[in-house]
Short mmCIF file of C-alpha atoms in Angstrom, two decimals:
data_model
loop_
_atom_site.label_atom_id
_atom_site.label_comp_id
_atom_site.label_asym_id
_atom_site.label_seq_id
_atom_site.Cartn_x
_atom_site.Cartn_y
_atom_site.Cartn_z
CA UNK A 1 0.00 0.00 0.00
CA UNK A 2 2.90 2.37 0.74
CA UNK A 3 4.91 4.25 -1.85
CA UNK A 4 8.57 3.42 -1.30
CA UNK A 5 10.60 6.47 -0.42
CA UNK A 6 7.96 9.05 -1.40
CA UNK A 7 7.41 11.78 1.24
CA UNK A 8 3.90 12.12 2.65
CA UNK A 9 1.67 14.28 4.82
CA UNK A 10 -0.84 12.86 7.29
CA UNK A 11 -4.37 14.19 7.82
CA UNK A 12 -5.97 13.79 11.26
CA UNK A 13 -9.70 14.50 11.60
CA UNK A 14 -10.59 14.88 15.27
CA UNK A 15 -14.22 14.30 16.26
CA UNK A 16 -16.31 13.96 19.39
CA UNK A 17 -15.84 10.19 19.55
CA UNK A 18 -13.30 9.18 16.88
CA UNK A 19 -10.18 10.31 15.07
CA UNK A 20 -9.96 9.49 11.37
CA UNK A 21 -6.55 9.44 9.71
CA UNK A 22 -5.32 9.47 6.11
CA UNK A 23 -2.00 9.63 4.26
CA UNK A 24 -1.37 11.76 1.14
CA UNK A 25 1.82 11.51 -0.91
CA UNK A 26 3.51 14.72 -2.07
CA UNK A 27 2.53 13.81 -5.65
CA UNK A 28 -1.17 13.87 -4.68
CA UNK A 29 -2.12 10.22 -4.04
CA UNK A 30 -4.16 9.11 -1.04
CA UNK A 31 -2.83 5.82 0.36
CA UNK A 32 -6.04 5.18 2.33
CA UNK A 33 -9.39 4.66 0.60
CA UNK A 34 -11.64 4.24 3.65
CA UNK A 35 -12.06 5.28 7.26
CA UNK A 36 -9.17 4.57 9.63
CA UNK A 37 -10.79 5.35 12.98
CA UNK A 38 -9.53 5.24 16.56
CA UNK A 39 -11.09 6.64 19.77
CA UNK A 40 -10.51 10.39 20.12
CA UNK A 41 -10.65 10.54 23.97
CA UNK A 42 -11.67 14.22 23.86
CA UNK A 43 -14.01 13.77 26.84
CA UNK A 44 -11.01 12.68 28.93
CA UNK A 45 -9.39 16.08 28.46
CA UNK A 46 -6.61 17.62 26.36
CA UNK A 47 -3.67 15.44 27.42
CA UNK A 48 -5.50 12.18 26.70
CA UNK A 49 -6.77 13.60 23.39
CA UNK A 50 -3.27 14.60 22.22
CA UNK A 51 -1.99 11.09 23.00
CA UNK A 52 -4.94 9.64 21.06
CA UNK A 53 -4.03 11.79 18.04
CA UNK A 54 -0.42 10.59 18.26
CA UNK A 55 -1.70 6.98 18.29
CA UNK A 56 -3.88 7.73 15.26
CA UNK A 57 -0.79 8.94 13.38
CA UNK A 58 1.24 5.86 14.32
CA UNK A 59 -1.66 3.57 13.40
CA UNK A 60 -2.22 4.95 9.91
CA UNK A 61 1.52 4.90 9.17
CA UNK A 62 1.66 1.23 10.25
CA UNK A 63 -1.36 0.47 8.08
CA UNK A 64 0.11 2.11 4.98
CA UNK A 65 3.66 0.91 5.59
CA UNK A 66 5.08 4.44 5.54
CA UNK A 67 8.08 5.09 7.81
CA UNK A 68 7.68 8.09 10.11
CA UNK A 69 10.77 9.81 8.68
CA UNK A 70 8.90 10.30 5.38
CA UNK A 71 6.21 12.44 7.09
CA UNK A 72 6.77 16.10 6.21
CA UNK A 73 3.78 17.62 8.00
CA UNK A 74 0.50 16.77 9.72
CA UNK A 75 -2.88 18.35 9.07
CA UNK A 76 -5.30 18.55 12.01
CA UNK A 77 -8.96 19.49 11.95
CA UNK A 78 -11.33 19.71 14.89
CA UNK A 79 -14.88 20.93 15.42
CA UNK A 80 -15.05 24.63 16.28
CA UNK A 81 -15.22 27.20 17.52
CA UNK A 82 -11.46 27.66 17.44
CA UNK A 83 -9.02 30.25 16.18
CA UNK A 84 -7.24 30.10 12.82
CA UNK A 85 -4.21 28.64 14.60
CA UNK A 86 -6.10 25.95 16.50
CA UNK A 87 -6.79 27.53 19.87
CA UNK A 88 -10.13 26.26 21.20
CA UNK A 89 -12.57 29.04 22.03
CA UNK A 90 -12.26 30.50 25.53
CA UNK A 91 -16.05 30.02 25.81
CA UNK A 92 -15.64 26.29 25.27
CA UNK A 93 -17.21 24.11 22.62
CA UNK A 94 -19.85 21.41 22.35
CA UNK A 95 -17.21 18.77 21.61
CA UNK A 96 -14.62 20.15 24.05
CA UNK A 97 -16.78 20.50 27.12
CA UNK A 98 -14.17 20.09 29.87
CA UNK A 99 -12.96 23.41 31.33
CA UNK A 100 -9.33 22.43 30.54
CA UNK A 101 -10.13 22.77 26.82
CA UNK A 102 -11.07 26.45 27.05
CA UNK A 103 -8.40 28.48 25.29
CA UNK A 104 -6.31 25.31 24.71
CA UNK A 105 -3.81 25.39 21.84
CA UNK A 106 -4.55 21.98 20.36
CA UNK A 107 -2.40 22.56 17.25
CA UNK A 108 0.64 23.71 19.24
CA UNK A 109 0.28 20.84 21.70
CA UNK A 110 0.13 18.24 18.93
CA UNK A 111 3.10 19.81 17.13
CA UNK A 112 5.11 19.66 20.36
CA UNK A 113 4.09 16.02 20.97
CA UNK A 114 4.88 14.84 17.43
CA UNK A 115 7.93 16.98 16.65
CA UNK A 116 6.43 17.64 13.20
CA UNK A 117 4.85 20.76 11.66
CA UNK A 118 1.08 20.75 12.25
CA UNK A 119 -1.32 22.71 10.05
CA UNK A 120 -4.78 23.43 11.50
CA UNK A 121 -8.27 23.92 10.03
CA UNK A 122 -11.74 23.57 11.50
CA UNK A 123 -13.73 20.59 10.23
CA UNK A 124 -16.06 22.66 8.03
CA UNK A 125 -13.14 24.36 6.30
CA UNK A 126 -11.38 21.02 5.83
CA UNK A 127 -14.41 19.46 4.14
CA UNK A 128 -14.81 22.58 1.97
CA UNK A 129 -11.19 22.37 0.84
CA UNK A 130 -11.47 18.68 -0.03
CA UNK A 131 -14.69 19.19 -2.01
CA UNK A 132 -13.00 22.03 -3.91
CA UNK A 133 -9.91 20.03 -4.89
CA UNK A 134 -11.86 16.93 -5.91
CA UNK A 135 -14.37 18.94 -7.95
CA UNK A 136 -11.85 21.10 -9.82
CA UNK A 137 -8.84 18.78 -10.00
CA UNK A 138 -6.00 20.38 -11.96
CA UNK A 139 -7.88 23.72 -12.04
CA UNK A 140 -8.35 23.88 -8.24
CA UNK A 141 -5.82 26.67 -7.67
CA UNK A 142 -7.60 28.92 -10.18
CA UNK A 143 -11.12 28.40 -8.83
CA UNK A 144 -13.30 29.58 -5.92
CA UNK A 145 -16.10 27.88 -4.00
CA UNK A 146 -18.31 28.04 -0.94
CA UNK A 147 -19.45 25.01 1.04
CA UNK A 148 -22.23 24.61 3.60
CA UNK A 149 -21.90 21.55 5.85
CA UNK A 150 -25.17 20.66 7.60
CA UNK A 151 -24.60 18.79 10.85
CA UNK A 152 -25.45 19.39 14.50
CA UNK A 153 -24.81 23.01 13.53
CA UNK A 154 -24.08 24.57 10.15
CA UNK A 155 -20.40 24.77 9.25
CA UNK A 156 -18.71 25.61 6.01
CA UNK A 157 -15.90 27.31 4.25
CA UNK A 158 -14.90 29.80 1.59
CA UNK A 159 -12.15 28.70 -0.81
CA UNK A 160 -10.45 31.26 -3.05
CA UNK A 161 -7.66 30.29 -5.43
CA UNK A 162 -7.63 26.77 -3.98
CA UNK A 163 -7.06 27.94 -0.39
CA UNK A 164 -9.39 28.38 2.56
CA UNK A 165 -10.13 31.99 3.49
CA UNK A 166 -9.47 32.04 7.24
CA UNK A 167 -10.12 35.63 8.21
CA UNK A 168 -8.52 37.74 10.93
CA UNK A 169 -9.73 35.58 13.83
CA UNK A 170 -10.11 32.34 11.87
CA UNK A 171 -13.88 32.69 11.70
CA UNK A 172 -14.46 33.37 8.00
CA UNK A 173 -16.96 31.03 6.38
CA UNK A 174 -19.03 30.64 9.57
CA UNK A 175 -22.13 30.46 7.41
CA UNK A 176 -24.34 29.22 10.20
CA UNK A 177 -24.48 32.65 11.78
CA UNK A 178 -25.26 34.68 8.67
CA UNK A 179 -28.77 36.10 8.83
CA UNK A 180 -31.05 35.05 5.98
CA UNK A 181 -34.37 36.53 4.85
CA UNK A 182 -37.24 34.54 6.38
CA UNK A 183 -40.05 36.10 4.35
CA UNK A 184 -41.63 33.32 2.29
CA UNK A 185 -39.53 30.67 4.02
CA UNK A 186 -41.56 30.35 7.22
CA UNK A 187 -45.06 28.90 7.04
CA UNK A 188 -48.08 30.82 8.42
CA UNK A 189 -47.85 31.06 12.20
CA UNK A 190 -44.38 29.48 12.31
CA UNK A 191 -42.27 31.17 15.01
CA UNK A 192 -39.04 32.93 14.04
CA UNK A 193 -36.35 30.27 14.62
CA UNK A 194 -33.68 30.95 17.24
CA UNK A 195 -30.09 29.65 17.05
CA UNK A 196 -28.11 28.21 19.96
CA UNK A 197 -25.74 31.19 19.53
CA UNK A 198 -28.58 33.55 20.44
CA UNK A 199 -29.25 34.92 16.96
CA UNK A 200 -32.80 34.79 15.59
CA UNK A 201 -33.17 33.88 11.94
CA UNK A 202 -29.60 32.93 11.05
CA UNK A 203 -28.99 30.05 8.63
CA UNK A 204 -28.18 27.51 11.37
CA UNK A 205 -31.51 28.23 13.08
CA UNK A 206 -33.14 26.51 10.06
CA UNK A 207 -30.47 24.34 8.38
CA UNK A 208 -29.03 22.09 11.10
CA UNK A 209 -29.97 19.05 13.18
CA UNK A 210 -30.35 21.35 16.19
CA UNK A 211 -32.82 23.45 14.18
CA UNK A 212 -34.93 20.38 13.42
CA UNK A 213 -35.12 19.54 17.14
CA UNK A 214 -35.77 23.07 18.42
CA UNK A 215 -37.56 24.89 15.62
CA UNK A 216 -38.81 22.84 12.68
CA UNK A 217 -40.19 19.61 14.14
CA UNK A 218 -42.21 21.23 16.94
CA UNK A 219 -44.01 23.38 14.36
CA UNK A 220 -44.58 20.72 11.69
CA UNK A 221 -45.70 18.04 14.16
CA UNK A 222 -48.46 20.47 15.12
CA UNK A 223 -49.53 20.55 11.45
CA UNK A 224 -49.43 16.75 11.04
CA UNK A 225 -51.36 15.40 14.04
CA UNK A 226 -50.89 11.70 14.63
CA UNK A 227 -47.53 11.55 12.83
CA UNK A 228 -45.38 8.62 14.11
CA UNK A 229 -42.50 10.99 14.97
CA UNK A 230 -44.67 12.67 17.63
CA UNK A 231 -44.22 9.56 19.79
CA UNK A 232 -40.41 9.79 19.68
CA UNK A 233 -38.12 11.73 22.01
CA UNK A 234 -37.25 15.01 20.16
CA UNK A 235 -33.51 14.37 19.59
CA UNK A 236 -34.23 10.86 18.27
CA UNK A 237 -37.14 12.11 16.15
CA UNK A 238 -34.84 14.68 14.50
CA UNK A 239 -32.42 11.92 13.45
CA UNK A 240 -35.26 9.84 12.02
CA UNK A 241 -36.65 12.64 9.83
CA UNK A 242 -34.23 11.96 6.97
CA UNK A 243 -35.41 8.37 6.63
CA UNK A 244 -39.00 9.62 6.37
CA UNK A 245 -37.83 12.19 3.81
CA UNK A 246 -36.28 9.47 1.68
CA UNK A 247 -39.65 7.71 1.62
CA UNK A 248 -41.43 10.90 0.53
CA UNK A 249 -43.18 11.56 3.84
CA UNK A 250 -44.99 14.95 3.56
CA UNK A 251 -43.92 16.26 7.01
CA UNK A 252 -40.27 15.38 6.40
CA UNK A 253 -40.32 16.97 2.95
CA UNK A 254 -41.66 20.20 4.51
CA UNK A 255 -38.76 20.19 6.98
CA UNK A 256 -36.12 19.57 4.30
CA UNK A 257 -37.68 22.03 1.87
CA UNK A 258 -37.24 24.74 4.50
CA UNK A 259 -33.63 23.67 5.07
CA UNK A 260 -32.91 23.70 1.32
CA UNK A 261 -34.55 27.13 0.99
CA UNK A 262 -32.37 28.42 3.82
CA UNK A 263 -29.21 27.16 2.09
CA UNK A 264 -30.37 28.69 -1.20
CA UNK A 265 -30.79 32.06 0.51
CA UNK A 266 -27.37 31.66 2.11
CA UNK A 267 -25.82 30.89 -1.28
CA UNK A 268 -27.61 33.91 -2.76
CA UNK A 269 -25.75 36.05 -0.22
CA UNK A 270 -22.49 34.26 -1.13
CA UNK A 271 -23.18 34.87 -4.85
CA UNK A 272 -23.26 38.59 -4.19
CA UNK A 273 -20.33 38.51 -1.81
CA UNK A 274 -17.68 36.20 -3.31
CA UNK A 275 -19.29 35.10 -6.63
CA UNK A 276 -17.82 31.57 -6.45
CA UNK A 277 -17.41 29.03 -9.25
CA UNK A 278 -19.07 26.29 -7.16
CA UNK A 279 -21.53 25.80 -4.32
CA UNK A 280 -21.12 22.63 -2.24
CA UNK A 281 -23.57 21.06 0.20
CA UNK A 282 -22.33 18.52 2.74
CA UNK A 283 -23.48 16.80 5.91
CA UNK A 284 -26.15 14.23 6.67
CA UNK A 285 -28.14 14.93 3.50
CA UNK A 286 -25.18 13.65 1.48
CA UNK A 287 -25.48 10.26 3.17
CA UNK A 288 -29.10 9.85 2.06
CA UNK A 289 -30.57 7.83 -0.80
CA UNK A 290 -29.60 9.24 -4.24
CA UNK A 291 -33.13 10.34 -5.19
CA UNK A 292 -33.49 12.29 -1.95
CA UNK A 293 -30.09 13.99 -2.03
CA UNK A 294 -30.54 14.91 -5.72
CA UNK A 295 -33.94 16.43 -4.86
CA UNK A 296 -32.40 18.32 -1.92
CA UNK A 297 -29.54 19.75 -3.99
CA UNK A 298 -31.95 20.70 -6.80
CA UNK A 299 -34.12 22.52 -4.25
CA UNK A 300 -31.08 24.41 -2.90
CA UNK A 301 -30.20 25.41 -6.45
CA UNK A 302 -33.77 26.47 -7.22
CA UNK A 303 -33.68 28.89 -4.26
CA UNK A 304 -30.22 30.31 -5.07
CA UNK A 305 -30.80 33.51 -7.04
CA UNK A 306 -28.01 33.97 -9.59
CA UNK A 307 -27.59 36.43 -12.41
CA UNK A 308 -27.48 35.00 -15.93
CA UNK A 309 -23.71 35.51 -16.10
CA UNK A 310 -23.28 33.60 -12.83
CA UNK A 311 -25.61 30.76 -13.84
CA UNK A 312 -23.48 30.23 -16.94
CA UNK A 313 -20.36 29.42 -14.91
CA UNK A 314 -21.58 28.18 -11.49
CA UNK A 315 -21.92 24.55 -10.51
CA UNK A 316 -23.72 22.92 -7.57
CA UNK A 317 -22.43 19.67 -6.08
CA UNK A 318 -22.40 17.51 -2.97
CA UNK A 319 -19.30 17.18 -0.79
CA UNK A 320 -17.81 13.79 -1.75
CA UNK A 321 -16.63 11.06 0.66
CA UNK A 322 -18.17 12.93 3.57
CA UNK A 323 -16.77 10.72 6.33
CA UNK A 324 -13.26 11.12 4.90
CA UNK A 325 -13.56 14.75 3.78
CA UNK A 326 -12.15 16.26 6.98
CA UNK A 327 -8.99 14.16 7.14
CA UNK A 328 -8.42 14.47 3.40
CA UNK A 329 -9.04 18.22 3.44
CA UNK A 330 -6.47 18.91 6.16
CA UNK A 331 -4.02 16.61 4.40
CA UNK A 332 -4.42 18.87 1.34
CA UNK A 333 -3.83 21.93 3.55
CA UNK A 334 -0.70 20.33 5.02
CA UNK A 335 0.57 19.49 1.55
CA UNK A 336 0.07 23.08 0.40
CA UNK A 337 2.06 24.26 3.41
CA UNK A 338 4.87 21.83 2.57
CA UNK A 339 4.93 22.99 -1.05
CA UNK A 340 4.99 26.61 0.05
CA UNK A 341 2.27 27.65 -2.37
CA UNK A 342 3.52 25.70 -5.38
CA UNK A 343 0.78 24.51 -7.74
CA UNK A 344 -0.95 21.47 -6.33
CA UNK A 345 -1.06 18.18 -8.23
CA UNK A 346 -4.59 16.87 -8.80
CA UNK A 347 -5.74 14.42 -6.15
CA UNK A 348 -5.96 10.73 -6.88
CA UNK A 349 -7.94 8.59 -4.43
CA UNK A 350 -7.13 5.01 -3.53
#
């Protein structure tokens, strides 16, 4: 599986329960074509989590047969909020709930532990970068894109010239907290949705799993009395909605139509702000049955208002290989850092 003597970078995708690791050669070939997962230990605190990341690195190198001395850099992504350089928010984070994580420099700590350069991105940015490079291939460094990743919250990223736009505090591309117009999106009598961040009517307050639990399901269950989901505990019901949507259930389609409309309105703002070549949608909807995800993406596109000149050049696509997108995206970022901005070779999976 290894490539004898060819230098590599390693991508480490840190999640609430698991780390996923991948290896990318400097000539653009992934040596892993599936998930390589190990426990992330983040609930045990920073020190245990750093050791778990070091084990993930050792494990994927053993699996691919690559000696450690061929590793030139490591890419690390974590859930946010965190700074551009990988310092976890001083207010804490859903995934990093222990007080010891607040203000913790996870990138610096891993770099110190490994003795290798570590490049950091948040998980939304990493997935955005991977989608961009897969979609555009050899043209990736001359193209721009935006990506919205629908999960527990709404993450994403802005890619310009093949690189993630980080921003001054590392918070560019936080699409979840952009306010969107609600006129025509909300049904009659539907309350204005509120986000966990405190904003009312931002994109995440509609397009996220949290939004389904707090805002969308309570309203739509009231409009569909006797629906089977009414008997479920709210968090579980929210996770079951997609399966109903795949089967064409009217309540579920109402929920996902509102989410797709919200993303379309978000992309309309992006169209007028960065005018990207491509719009990517990722998250749970990508893991759905093909008919459903094609319908969802078509609905997002239908509600994205583009000028004729933009429609002629813009493409809409799903984030590929969603489970691997984070690790692969930060591996790409690490490789760019190693190359020092040299043109990237197109990626080759497998």
